[in-house]
Coordinates of C-alpha atoms in Angstrom, one line a residue:
M39 CA 99.3 128.3 79.9
N40 CA 102.9 129.4 82.8
K41 CA 106.1 130.5 80.3
D42 CA 108.2 128.9 81.8
A43 CA 106.9 125.7 81.4
P44 CA 108.7 125.0 77.8
R45 CA 112.1 125.0 81.1
V46 CA 110.4 123.1 83.5
L47 CA 110.1 120.3 80.8
H48 CA 113.3 120.4 79.8
R49 CA 114.4 120.2 83.5
V50 CA 112.6 117.1 83.7
A51 CA 113.0 115.4 80.8
D52 CA 117.2 116.0 81.2
A53 CA 116.2 113.7 84.9
W54 CA 114.7 111.8 83.2
Q55 CA 117.2 110.4 80.2
S56 CA 119.2 110.6 83.7
A57 CA 117.2 108.7 85.8
T58 CA 116.2 106.0 83.3
F59 CA 120.0 106.0 82.1
G60 CA 120.5 105.3 85.7
L61 CA 117.9 102.2 85.6
T62 CA 120.0 99.9 82.0
Q63 CA 123.0 100.9 84.0
M64 CA 121.7 98.4 86.8
Y65 CA 119.8 95.4 84.5
Q66 CA 121.5 96.1 80.8
A67 CA 118.4 94.2 79.5
S68 CA 115.2 95.9 80.6
Q69 CA 113.7 98.7 78.8
V70 CA 111.8 101.2 78.9
A71 CA 109.2 102.7 76.5
P72 CA 109.0 105.3 75.5
S73 CA 112.3 106.4 75.7
N74 CA 112.4 109.8 75.4
G75 CA 111.6 112.4 77.9
F76 CA 110.1 114.6 75.9
E77 CA 107.4 111.5 74.5
V78 CA 107.7 110.9 78.4
F79 CA 105.7 114.2 79.4
R80 CA 103.2 116.4 78.0
I81 CA 103.4 120.1 79.2
D82 CA 98.8 120.5 80.4
T83 CA 98.0 124.2 78.5
A84 CA 95.0 124.1 80.9
A85 CA 96.8 125.2 84.4
P86 CA 96.2 128.0 85.7
N87 CA 98.7 130.1 84.9
D88 CA 100.7 129.7 88.8
V89 CA 101.9 126.1 88.0
V90 CA 103.8 124.2 85.7
K91 CA 101.3 120.8 85.3
L92 CA 103.1 118.3 83.4
D93 CA 101.5 114.6 82.3
F94 CA 102.9 111.8 81.6
G95 CA 102.1 108.3 80.5
P96 CA 101.9 105.4 79.9
I97 CA 104.8 104.8 80.6
V98 CA 106.3 100.8 80.4
F99 CA 108.7 99.6 81.9
Y100 CA 110.1 95.8 81.3
V101 CA 112.6 94.4 84.2
P102 CA 112.5 91.0 86.4
E103 CA 110.4 90.8 88.6
R104 CA 113.4 89.4 90.4
P105 CA 117.4 91.1 89.9
N106 CA 118.5 87.3 89.8
R107 CA 116.8 86.1 86.9
R108 CA 118.0 85.6 83.4
G109 CA 115.6 88.0 81.1
P110 CA 112.8 90.6 81.7
D111 CA 109.4 88.9 83.1
L112 CA 107.6 91.7 84.0
F113 CA 106.1 94.7 81.5
V114 CA 105.3 97.2 84.8
V115 CA 103.0 101.0 83.0
A116 CA 103.5 103.8 85.1
K117 CA 100.4 107.6 84.3
G118 CA 99.3 110.6 85.6
W119 CA 100.9 114.3 86.1
L120 CA 102.9 115.8 87.7
T121 CA 102.5 120.2 89.2
F122 CA 105.3 122.2 90.0
E123 CA 104.0 125.1 92.1
G124 CA 106.2 129.1 91.4
P125 CA 106.6 131.6 91.7
D126 CA 110.2 130.5 90.6
F127 CA 110.5 128.0 88.8
K128 CA 114.6 129.3 88.0
A129 CA 114.9 127.6 91.7
V130 CA 116.9 124.9 92.5
P131 CA 114.7 123.0 92.9
L132 CA 111.7 122.1 91.5
R133 CA 109.2 122.1 94.5
T134 CA 105.9 119.7 93.7
K135 CA 102.5 121.1 94.3
T136 CA 100.3 117.9 93.7
F137 CA 100.5 115.1 92.3
G138 CA 98.7 111.3 90.7
T139 CA 100.7 108.3 88.8
E140 CA 98.6 105.3 88.2
V141 CA 101.1 102.0 87.5
A142 CA 99.9 98.7 86.5
Y143 CA 102.0 95.3 87.1
F144 CA 101.3 92.3 84.5
R145 CA 104.1 89.1 84.2
Q146 CA 104.6 87.2 81.6
K147 CA 103.3 83.2 81.7
A148 CA 102.0 80.5 79.9
G149 CA 101.9 83.1 76.7
N150 CA 100.1 85.3 78.2
L151 CA 100.6 89.6 80.0
E152 CA 98.7 88.7 83.6
H153 CA 97.7 91.4 85.4
V154 CA 98.9 91.0 88.8
Y155 CA 98.8 94.5 90.8
G156 CA 96.8 97.8 90.5
A157 CA 96.9 101.2 92.7
H158 CA 96.5 104.9 92.3
Y159 CA 99.3 107.1 94.5
D160 CA 97.2 110.0 95.4
M161 CA 97.1 113.5 97.5
D162 CA 94.3 115.1 99.5
E163 CA 94.9 118.0 101.6
E164 CA 91.2 119.0 101.9
K165 CA 88.9 116.0 103.0
P166 CA 89.1 114.3 106.3
G167 CA 90.1 111.4 106.5
H168 CA 92.4 111.1 103.8
P169 CA 95.6 111.3 104.0
V170 CA 97.3 113.9 102.6
F171 CA 99.9 111.2 100.6
H172 CA 98.0 107.9 99.8
A173 CA 98.1 104.9 97.6
Q174 CA 94.4 102.4 96.2
F175 CA 95.1 99.8 95.3
G176 CA 92.3 97.8 92.3
S177 CA 92.4 96.4 88.9
K178 CA 94.2 98.6 86.0
E179 CA 93.5 95.9 84.1
A180 CA 93.0 98.2 80.9
F181 CA 97.1 99.7 80.9
G182 CA 98.0 95.8 79.4
S183 CA 96.8 98.1 76.0
A184 CA 99.9 100.2 76.6
V185 CA 102.0 96.6 76.6
L186 CA 100.6 95.7 73.7
D187 CA 101.2 98.9 71.6
L188 CA 104.7 99.4 72.9
F189 CA 106.7 96.8 72.9
K190 CA 104.3 94.8 70.3
R191 CA 103.0 92.3 71.8
D192 CA 99.9 90.6 71.0
E193 CA 99.2 87.6 74.3
A194 CA 95.8 88.4 75.8
I195 CA 95.6 89.8 79.5
I196 CA 94.7 88.2 82.4
D197 CA 92.8 89.9 85.4
R198 CA 95.1 88.4 88.2
T199 CA 93.7 91.2 90.8
G200 CA 90.5 89.4 92.5
V201 CA 87.8 91.6 94.3
I202 CA 89.7 94.0 96.1
L203 CA 88.6 97.2 97.9
G204 CA 89.2 99.6 97.2
T205 CA 88.0 102.9 99.1
V206 CA 91.4 101.7 101.4
R207 CA 93.9 104.8 101.5
T208 CA 97.3 103.5 103.1
P209 CA 99.2 106.4 104.3
S210 CA 102.0 106.2 102.0
A211 CA 105.1 108.4 101.1
Q212 CA 104.6 110.6 97.8
M213 CA 105.1 109.1 94.7
D214 CA 104.7 110.8 92.0
I215 CA 106.4 109.9 89.0
F216 CA 109.9 109.6 89.7
S217 CA 109.8 108.1 92.8
V218 CA 107.8 105.2 91.2
L219 CA 110.5 104.4 88.4
A220 CA 113.4 104.5 92.7
Q221 CA 111.5 102.0 93.2
I222 CA 110.8 99.2 90.7
C223 CA 114.9 99.4 90.5
A224 CA 114.6 98.9 93.7
D225 CA 112.7 96.2 94.3
H226 CA 113.5 94.3 90.9
L227 CA 117.5 95.4 89.7
M228 CA 119.0 95.3 93.1
G229 CA 119.0 91.7 94.9
P230 CA 120.2 91.2 97.9
S231 CA 124.1 91.3 98.0
P232 CA 124.7 94.2 95.0
S233 CA 128.3 95.1 93.1
P234 CA 129.7 98.3 93.8
E235 CA 128.8 98.8 90.3
V236 CA 125.0 98.1 90.6
K237 CA 124.7 100.4 93.9
K238 CA 126.8 103.5 91.8
A239 CA 124.2 103.3 89.1
F240 CA 121.0 103.4 91.6
Q241 CA 122.5 106.2 93.2
G242 CA 122.6 107.7 90.5
L243 CA 119.3 107.1 89.6
R244 CA 118.7 108.4 92.8
S245 CA 120.7 111.7 92.4
S246 CA 119.3 112.1 89.0
C247 CA 115.1 113.1 91.7
D248 CA 117.3 116.0 93.5
F249 CA 115.6 118.2 91.1
L250 CA 112.7 118.6 93.0
V251 CA 111.1 118.4 96.5
G252 CA 108.5 116.8 97.7
A253 CA 104.5 118.6 97.9
A254 CA 105.1 118.0 102.5
H255 CA 107.3 121.1 102.2
R256 CA 105.1 123.7 103.0
L257 CA 102.8 121.1 104.9
A258 CA 102.4 122.7 108.3
Y259 CA 101.3 118.7 109.5
L260 CA 104.3 117.8 108.1
N261 CA 106.0 119.3 108.9
A262 CA 105.7 120.5 113.8
H263 CA 108.6 119.5 115.9
H264 CA 106.4 116.3 116.4
A265 CA 106.4 114.6 113.2
A266 CA 109.4 115.8 111.8
G267 CA 111.7 112.8 113.5
C268 CA 109.1 110.9 113.6
Y269 CA 107.0 110.1 110.6
R270 CA 104.7 108.0 111.0
A271 CA 101.7 107.6 109.3
V272 CA 99.3 109.5 112.3
H273 CA 101.2 112.8 111.2
W274 CA 100.2 112.1 106.8
Y275 CA 96.0 113.3 108.4
D276 CA 95.6 117.2 108.4
A277 CA 93.1 117.5 111.6
P278 CA 90.2 119.6 111.6
A279 CA 89.9 122.0 114.3
A280 CA 87.6 121.1 116.5
N281 CA 85.3 123.5 116.5
A282 CA 85.3 123.2 112.4

């Protein structure tokens, strides 16, 4: 284990507390469980010594499906990991090396929890044809157990995701857990005409996520001149050499 792992854990946990405070400021009836950043994130002691890897989750967010609803009716479960690269873990910001995030959405309906969306967000720098950052969709029905456990509920879980082709890799942004948190707030807590208070809270939440930079900083094909001002999906692939 890297000697700076506890320092990194503290920085990430502090950022998490600030970011989730922004979530509750945007919509006071929303909830996050567990609420303590030191319960959310754990040091992976088996990680190589030149990186710090944190595992997280399961985390459950309880939010309204639409911002104008009176009470929360949607559970979002997330789990995965986030790895930072050195050698200087005291520098600001921390630098992402790799990540993996799984998410599952459950809607309250007719006394049941309906699983309505599942995906994992991943990163691959080596396999030809794999976008460096990508999403793959599929059922995450088993994540419903985290809702039942952390929120002390006993509803039946019904899978509504249907048959999804799991071999489709959609190019995406870096969807680490802090990016997912920002997406949840933008999708479910910010309506088309948000109040100044909600805008301010979301701005604070976004600022709390600035303690890290994405892995794209070290990938030449995402920083090439033709890509930097464009960022269409074609730039998410590392084109193999013609003579490889």
